[in-house]
Amino acid sequence: MLKLLQSISAALVLAGVSAGIARADSYDDTIHTFKQAGKSSTFFAKAYGYAVFPTVGGAGFLIGAAHGKGRVYAHEMLAGDTTVNLVSAGLQAGAKAYSEIIFFEDKRALDEFESGHFQFGADASAVAITAGAEAGAGTSGVSSEASAESSNANTSGGYFNGMAVFTIAKGGLMYAATISGQRFTYTPRGGN
């Protein structure tokens, strides 16, 4: 029975991740969306840099996974490429795709992300800026504060350990969404 569940989970993960990547929006469109989305828009003027993922696709049934490709910007200049991967276990079922942006408050936070060994811990959370999206999971459990429209994100977001994370749901339905456990790779662009 366990092997059957693992096989079903693997098939759901592959289908969900593939579907999410195939519908990836352009980076400029995703950045524009976050710049128009209330609370996240205020971070662009003050952040040292940010990483943007047009589509993070995930799926799961007891065991889940997510994957996305992104770009890292410092002072609005392209610094490098990044990927995000997440494997999770627990009560979950379904597939979803979402956009994600991570703001870096200062050079130290960006350097930590670019180290090639960065991973969000259990205390990480994200602010969801569309209705019905899960905001994140922290040590105190899952919480959600979402606005009714993607253009009105009046939620309580702020820096934690020099980083602030926002997500926008793109479609799909999944019981649980989390950024804790996300692992990132980083490849600098030539000349950096």
PDB file of C-alpha atoms in Angstrom:
ATOM      1  CA  MET A   1       0.000   0.000   0.000  1.00  0.00           C
ATOM      2  CA  LEU A   2       2.831   2.411   0.874  1.00  0.00           C
ATOM      3  CA  LYS A   3       4.539   1.754  -2.478  1.00  0.00           C
ATOM      4  CA  LEU A   4       1.254   2.457  -4.283  1.00  0.00           C
ATOM      5  CA  LEU A   5       0.877   5.778  -2.420  1.00  0.00           C
ATOM      6  CA  GLN A   6       4.477   6.693  -3.235  1.00  0.00           C
ATOM      7  CA  SER A   7       3.900   5.907  -6.929  1.00  0.00           C
ATOM      8  CA  ILE A   8       0.740   8.014  -6.997  1.00  0.00           C
ATOM      9  CA  SER A   9       2.562  10.848  -5.221  1.00  0.00           C
ATOM     10  CA  ALA A  10       5.436  10.706  -7.704  1.00  0.00           C
ATOM     11  CA  ALA A  11       3.024  10.846 -10.657  1.00  0.00           C
ATOM     12  CA  LEU A  12       1.139  13.805  -9.156  1.00  0.00           C
ATOM     13  CA  VAL A  13       4.376  15.631  -8.444  1.00  0.00           C
ATOM     14  CA  LEU A  14       5.685  15.169 -11.972  1.00  0.00           C
ATOM     15  CA  ALA A  15       2.371  16.205 -13.523  1.00  0.00           C
ATOM     16  CA  GLY A  16       2.011  19.261 -11.299  1.00  0.00           C
ATOM     17  CA  VAL A  17       5.582  20.442 -11.634  1.00  0.00           C
ATOM     18  CA  SER A  18       5.555  19.957 -15.409  1.00  0.00           C
ATOM     19  CA  ALA A  19       2.267  21.821 -15.755  1.00  0.00           C
ATOM     20  CA  GLY A  20       3.554  24.715 -13.644  1.00  0.00           C
ATOM     21  CA  ILE A  21       6.753  25.097 -15.634  1.00  0.00           C
ATOM     22  CA  ALA A  22       4.974  24.899 -19.000  1.00  0.00           C
ATOM     23  CA  ARG A  23       2.812  27.932 -18.113  1.00  0.00           C
ATOM     24  CA  ALA A  24       5.677  30.078 -16.825  1.00  0.00           C
ATOM     25  CA  ASP A  25       5.103  33.812 -17.294  1.00  0.00           C
ATOM     26  CA  SER A  26       7.919  36.117 -18.268  1.00  0.00           C
ATOM     27  CA  TYR A  27      10.073  37.566 -15.517  1.00  0.00           C
ATOM     28  CA  ASP A  28       9.092  41.137 -16.433  1.00  0.00           C
ATOM     29  CA  ASP A  29       5.380  40.300 -16.202  1.00  0.00           C
ATOM     30  CA  THR A  30       5.832  38.657 -12.803  1.00  0.00           C
ATOM     31  CA  ILE A  31       7.882  41.571 -11.445  1.00  0.00           C
ATOM     32  CA  HIS A  32       5.234  43.987 -12.749  1.00  0.00           C
ATOM     33  CA  THR A  33       2.505  41.990 -10.992  1.00  0.00           C
ATOM     34  CA  PHE A  34       4.348  42.136  -7.655  1.00  0.00           C
ATOM     35  CA  LYS A  35       5.013  45.873  -8.154  1.00  0.00           C
ATOM     36  CA  GLN A  36       1.251  46.396  -8.522  1.00  0.00           C
ATOM     37  CA  ALA A  37       0.254  44.162  -5.604  1.00  0.00           C
ATOM     38  CA  GLY A  38      -0.101  46.445  -2.605  1.00  0.00           C
ATOM     39  CA  LYS A  39       2.218  45.402   0.227  1.00  0.00           C
ATOM     40  CA  SER A  40       4.885  43.771  -1.968  1.00  0.00           C
ATOM     41  CA  SER A  41       5.141  46.918  -4.108  1.00  0.00           C
ATOM     42  CA  THR A  42       6.631  48.920  -1.231  1.00  0.00           C
ATOM     43  CA  PHE A  43       9.612  46.552  -0.942  1.00  0.00           C
ATOM     44  CA  PHE A  44      11.024  47.312  -4.407  1.00  0.00           C
ATOM     45  CA  ALA A  45      12.146  50.847  -3.457  1.00  0.00           C
ATOM     46  CA  LYS A  46      13.939  49.812  -0.247  1.00  0.00           C
ATOM     47  CA  ALA A  47      15.217  46.274  -0.893  1.00  0.00           C
ATOM     48  CA  TYR A  48      18.870  45.640  -1.687  1.00  0.00           C
ATOM     49  CA  GLY A  49      17.738  43.008  -4.190  1.00  0.00           C
ATOM     50  CA  TYR A  50      15.252  40.245  -4.870  1.00  0.00           C
ATOM     51  CA  ALA A  51      14.793  36.785  -6.389  1.00  0.00           C
ATOM     52  CA  VAL A  52      11.726  36.235  -8.547  1.00  0.00           C
ATOM     53  CA  PHE A  53      10.168  32.939  -9.625  1.00  0.00           C
ATOM     54  CA  PRO A  54       7.445  33.336 -12.291  1.00  0.00           C
ATOM     55  CA  THR A  55       6.135  29.819 -11.633  1.00  0.00           C
ATOM     56  CA  VAL A  56       6.767  27.396  -8.811  1.00  0.00           C
ATOM     57  CA  GLY A  57       4.797  24.253  -9.609  1.00  0.00           C
ATOM     58  CA  GLY A  58       4.012  21.751  -6.928  1.00  0.00           C
ATOM     59  CA  ALA A  59       1.952  18.658  -6.353  1.00  0.00           C
ATOM     60  CA  GLY A  60       1.583  16.052  -3.722  1.00  0.00           C
ATOM     61  CA  PHE A  61      -0.307  13.264  -2.099  1.00  0.00           C
ATOM     62  CA  LEU A  62       1.142  12.670   1.378  1.00  0.00           C
ATOM     63  CA  ILE A  63       4.588  13.343  -0.175  1.00  0.00           C
ATOM     64  CA  GLY A  64       4.872  16.517  -2.221  1.00  0.00           C
ATOM     65  CA  ALA A  65       7.406  18.372  -4.307  1.00  0.00           C
ATOM     66  CA  ALA A  66       7.737  21.737  -5.991  1.00  0.00           C
ATOM     67  CA  HIS A  67      10.206  23.239  -8.451  1.00  0.00           C
ATOM     68  CA  GLY A  68      10.758  26.599 -10.104  1.00  0.00           C
ATOM     69  CA  LYS A  69      13.360  28.606 -11.989  1.00  0.00           C
ATOM     70  CA  GLY A  70      14.096  32.204 -11.177  1.00  0.00           C
ATOM     71  CA  ARG A  71      16.395  35.176 -11.459  1.00  0.00           C
ATOM     72  CA  VAL A  72      18.209  37.216  -8.836  1.00  0.00           C
ATOM     73  CA  TYR A  73      18.459  41.005  -9.076  1.00  0.00           C
ATOM     74  CA  ALA A  74      20.648  43.386  -7.035  1.00  0.00           C
ATOM     75  CA  HIS A  75      19.894  47.107  -7.353  1.00  0.00           C
ATOM     76  CA  GLU A  76      17.519  46.273 -10.257  1.00  0.00           C
ATOM     77  CA  MET A  77      20.390  44.657 -12.223  1.00  0.00           C
ATOM     78  CA  LEU A  78      20.331  40.968 -13.150  1.00  0.00           C
ATOM     79  CA  ALA A  79      22.889  39.192 -10.938  1.00  0.00           C
ATOM     80  CA  GLY A  80      22.230  35.507 -11.606  1.00  0.00           C
ATOM     81  CA  ASP A  81      19.908  32.554 -12.011  1.00  0.00           C
ATOM     82  CA  THR A  82      18.341  30.474  -9.269  1.00  0.00           C
ATOM     83  CA  THR A  83      16.199  27.392  -8.801  1.00  0.00           C
ATOM     84  CA  VAL A  84      13.958  26.364  -5.944  1.00  0.00           C
ATOM     85  CA  ASN A  85      13.121  22.808  -4.927  1.00  0.00           C
ATOM     86  CA  LEU A  86      10.933  21.580  -2.107  1.00  0.00           C
ATOM     87  CA  VAL A  87      10.083  18.104  -0.891  1.00  0.00           C
ATOM     88  CA  SER A  88       7.498  17.831   1.861  1.00  0.00           C
ATOM     89  CA  ALA A  89       5.660  15.155   3.768  1.00  0.00           C
ATOM     90  CA  GLY A  90       2.401  15.361   5.667  1.00  0.00           C
ATOM     91  CA  LEU A  91      -1.278  15.991   5.082  1.00  0.00           C
ATOM     92  CA  GLN A  92      -1.488  17.316   1.509  1.00  0.00           C
ATOM     93  CA  ALA A  93      -3.233  16.470  -1.730  1.00  0.00           C
ATOM     94  CA  GLY A  94      -3.465  18.234  -5.071  1.00  0.00           C
ATOM     95  CA  ALA A  95      -1.399  20.425  -7.356  1.00  0.00           C
ATOM     96  CA  LYS A  96      -0.819  24.144  -7.619  1.00  0.00           C
ATOM     97  CA  ALA A  97       1.309  26.787  -9.266  1.00  0.00           C
ATOM     98  CA  TYR A  98       2.293  30.113  -7.785  1.00  0.00           C
ATOM     99  CA  SER A  99       4.679  32.998  -8.340  1.00  0.00           C
ATOM    100  CA  GLU A 100       7.138  33.851  -5.576  1.00  0.00           C
ATOM    101  CA  ILE A 101       9.401  36.790  -4.813  1.00  0.00           C
ATOM    102  CA  ILE A 102      12.018  37.015  -2.075  1.00  0.00           C
ATOM    103  CA  PHE A 103      13.230  40.482  -1.085  1.00  0.00           C
ATOM    104  CA  PHE A 104      16.689  40.916   0.455  1.00  0.00           C
ATOM    105  CA  GLU A 105      16.917  43.729   2.978  1.00  0.00           C
ATOM    106  CA  ASP A 106      20.680  44.156   2.688  1.00  0.00           C
ATOM    107  CA  LYS A 107      23.854  42.757   1.127  1.00  0.00           C
ATOM    108  CA  ARG A 108      24.292  40.238   3.965  1.00  0.00           C
ATOM    109  CA  ALA A 109      20.894  38.661   3.214  1.00  0.00           C
ATOM    110  CA  LEU A 110      21.617  38.517  -0.523  1.00  0.00           C
ATOM    111  CA  ASP A 111      25.070  37.011   0.119  1.00  0.00           C
ATOM    112  CA  GLU A 112      23.496  34.341   2.321  1.00  0.00           C
ATOM    113  CA  PHE A 113      21.032  33.455  -0.445  1.00  0.00           C
ATOM    114  CA  GLU A 114      23.764  33.425  -3.103  1.00  0.00           C
ATOM    115  CA  SER A 115      26.007  31.151  -1.022  1.00  0.00           C
ATOM    116  CA  GLY A 116      24.579  28.119  -2.809  1.00  0.00           C
ATOM    117  CA  HIS A 117      23.541  26.464   0.447  1.00  0.00           C
ATOM    118  CA  PHE A 118      20.456  28.476   1.338  1.00  0.00           C
ATOM    119  CA  GLN A 119      17.295  26.835   2.650  1.00  0.00           C
ATOM    120  CA  PHE A 120      14.243  28.243   4.434  1.00  0.00           C
ATOM    121  CA  GLY A 121      13.772  26.809   7.903  1.00  0.00           C
ATOM    122  CA  ALA A 122      10.617  25.877   9.769  1.00  0.00           C
ATOM    123  CA  ASP A 123      10.126  29.485  10.900  1.00  0.00           C
ATOM    124  CA  ALA A 124       9.832  30.791   7.326  1.00  0.00           C
ATOM    125  CA  SER A 125       6.544  32.164   6.088  1.00  0.00           C
ATOM    126  CA  ALA A 126       5.197  34.019   3.086  1.00  0.00           C
ATOM    127  CA  VAL A 127       2.486  36.592   2.604  1.00  0.00           C
ATOM    128  CA  ALA A 128      -0.109  35.404   0.125  1.00  0.00           C
ATOM    129  CA  ILE A 129      -1.528  38.146  -2.051  1.00  0.00           C
ATOM    130  CA  THR A 130      -4.488  36.462  -3.657  1.00  0.00           C
ATOM    131  CA  ALA A 131      -7.626  35.208  -1.980  1.00  0.00           C
ATOM    132  CA  GLY A 132      -7.583  31.621  -0.814  1.00  0.00           C
ATOM    133  CA  ALA A 133      -3.821  31.138  -0.925  1.00  0.00           C
ATOM    134  CA  GLU A 134      -1.969  29.699   2.033  1.00  0.00           C
ATOM    135  CA  ALA A 135       0.336  32.292   3.571  1.00  0.00           C
ATOM    136  CA  GLY A 136       2.913  29.957   5.034  1.00  0.00           C
ATOM    137  CA  ALA A 137       3.894  27.634   7.798  1.00  0.00           C
ATOM    138  CA  GLY A 138       5.887  28.587  10.822  1.00  0.00           C
ATOM    139  CA  THR A 139       6.624  27.138  14.206  1.00  0.00           C
ATOM    140  CA  SER A 140       3.233  28.355  15.402  1.00  0.00           C
ATOM    141  CA  GLY A 141       1.362  26.563  12.596  1.00  0.00           C
ATOM    142  CA  VAL A 142      -0.154  27.570   9.307  1.00  0.00           C
ATOM    143  CA  SER A 143      -1.469  31.088   9.001  1.00  0.00           C
ATOM    144  CA  SER A 144      -3.096  33.030   6.207  1.00  0.00           C
ATOM    145  CA  GLU A 145      -3.896  36.669   5.600  1.00  0.00           C
ATOM    146  CA  ALA A 146      -4.958  37.189   2.011  1.00  0.00           C
ATOM    147  CA  SER A 147      -6.554  40.044   0.153  1.00  0.00           C
ATOM    148  CA  ALA A 148      -9.527  39.623  -2.118  1.00  0.00           C
ATOM    149  CA  GLU A 149      -7.642  40.834  -5.203  1.00  0.00           C
ATOM    150  CA  SER A 150      -4.051  40.465  -6.348  1.00  0.00           C
ATOM    151  CA  SER A 151      -3.846  44.253  -6.731  1.00  0.00           C
ATOM    152  CA  ASN A 152      -4.696  44.873  -3.074  1.00  0.00           C
ATOM    153  CA  ALA A 153      -2.270  43.111  -0.789  1.00  0.00           C
ATOM    154  CA  ASN A 154      -2.788  44.834   2.528  1.00  0.00           C
ATOM    155  CA  THR A 155      -1.375  42.039   4.623  1.00  0.00           C
ATOM    156  CA  SER A 156       1.201  42.048   7.392  1.00  0.00           C
ATOM    157  CA  GLY A 157       4.491  41.325   5.656  1.00  0.00           C
ATOM    158  CA  GLY A 158       7.934  42.265   6.865  1.00  0.00           C
ATOM    159  CA  TYR A 159      11.565  41.183   6.876  1.00  0.00           C
ATOM    160  CA  PHE A 160      12.570  38.144   8.873  1.00  0.00           C
ATOM    161  CA  ASN A 161      16.309  37.464   9.044  1.00  0.00           C
ATOM    162  CA  GLY A 162      16.747  40.025   6.271  1.00  0.00           C
ATOM    163  CA  MET A 163      14.278  38.428   3.853  1.00  0.00           C
ATOM    164  CA  ALA A 164      10.600  38.946   3.013  1.00  0.00           C
ATOM    165  CA  VAL A 165       8.650  36.464   0.872  1.00  0.00           C
ATOM    166  CA  PHE A 166       5.438  37.008  -1.079  1.00  0.00           C
ATOM    167  CA  THR A 167       3.467  34.553  -3.212  1.00  0.00           C
ATOM    168  CA  ILE A 168       0.669  34.913  -5.742  1.00  0.00           C
ATOM    169  CA  ALA A 169      -1.433  31.833  -6.509  1.00  0.00           C
ATOM    170  CA  LYS A 170      -1.635  31.067 -10.227  1.00  0.00           C
ATOM    171  CA  GLY A 171      -4.028  28.155 -10.196  1.00  0.00           C
ATOM    172  CA  GLY A 172      -4.555  24.666  -8.989  1.00  0.00           C
ATOM    173  CA  LEU A 173      -5.729  23.487  -5.648  1.00  0.00           C
ATOM    174  CA  MET A 174      -3.591  22.141  -2.879  1.00  0.00           C
ATOM    175  CA  TYR A 175      -4.507  21.608   0.737  1.00  0.00           C
ATOM    176  CA  ALA A 176      -1.198  22.922   2.090  1.00  0.00           C
ATOM    177  CA  ALA A 177       1.413  25.322   0.777  1.00  0.00           C
ATOM    178  CA  THR A 178       4.650  26.083   2.560  1.00  0.00           C
ATOM    179  CA  ILE A 179       7.994  27.687   1.898  1.00  0.00           C
ATOM    180  CA  SER A 180       9.732  26.056   4.843  1.00  0.00           C
ATOM    181  CA  GLY A 181      12.224  23.540   3.514  1.00  0.00           C
ATOM    182  CA  GLN A 182      12.654  25.263   0.151  1.00  0.00           C
ATOM    183  CA  ARG A 183      16.229  24.786  -1.099  1.00  0.00           C
ATOM    184  CA  PHE A 184      17.837  27.140  -3.567  1.00  0.00           C
ATOM    185  CA  THR A 185      20.689  26.983  -6.028  1.00  0.00           C
ATOM    186  CA  TYR A 186      22.358  30.088  -7.434  1.00  0.00           C
ATOM    187  CA  THR A 187      24.487  30.621 -10.537  1.00  0.00           C
ATOM    188  CA  PRO A 188      25.962  34.107 -11.061  1.00  0.00           C
ATOM    189  CA  ARG A 189      25.744  35.718 -14.481  1.00  0.00           C
ATOM    190  CA  GLY A 190      29.025  36.277 -16.331  1.00  0.00           C
ATOM    191  CA  GLY A 191      31.142  39.100 -14.960  1.00  0.00           C
ATOM    192  CA  ASN A 192      29.795  38.852 -11.392  1.00  0.00           C
TER     193      ASN A 192
END
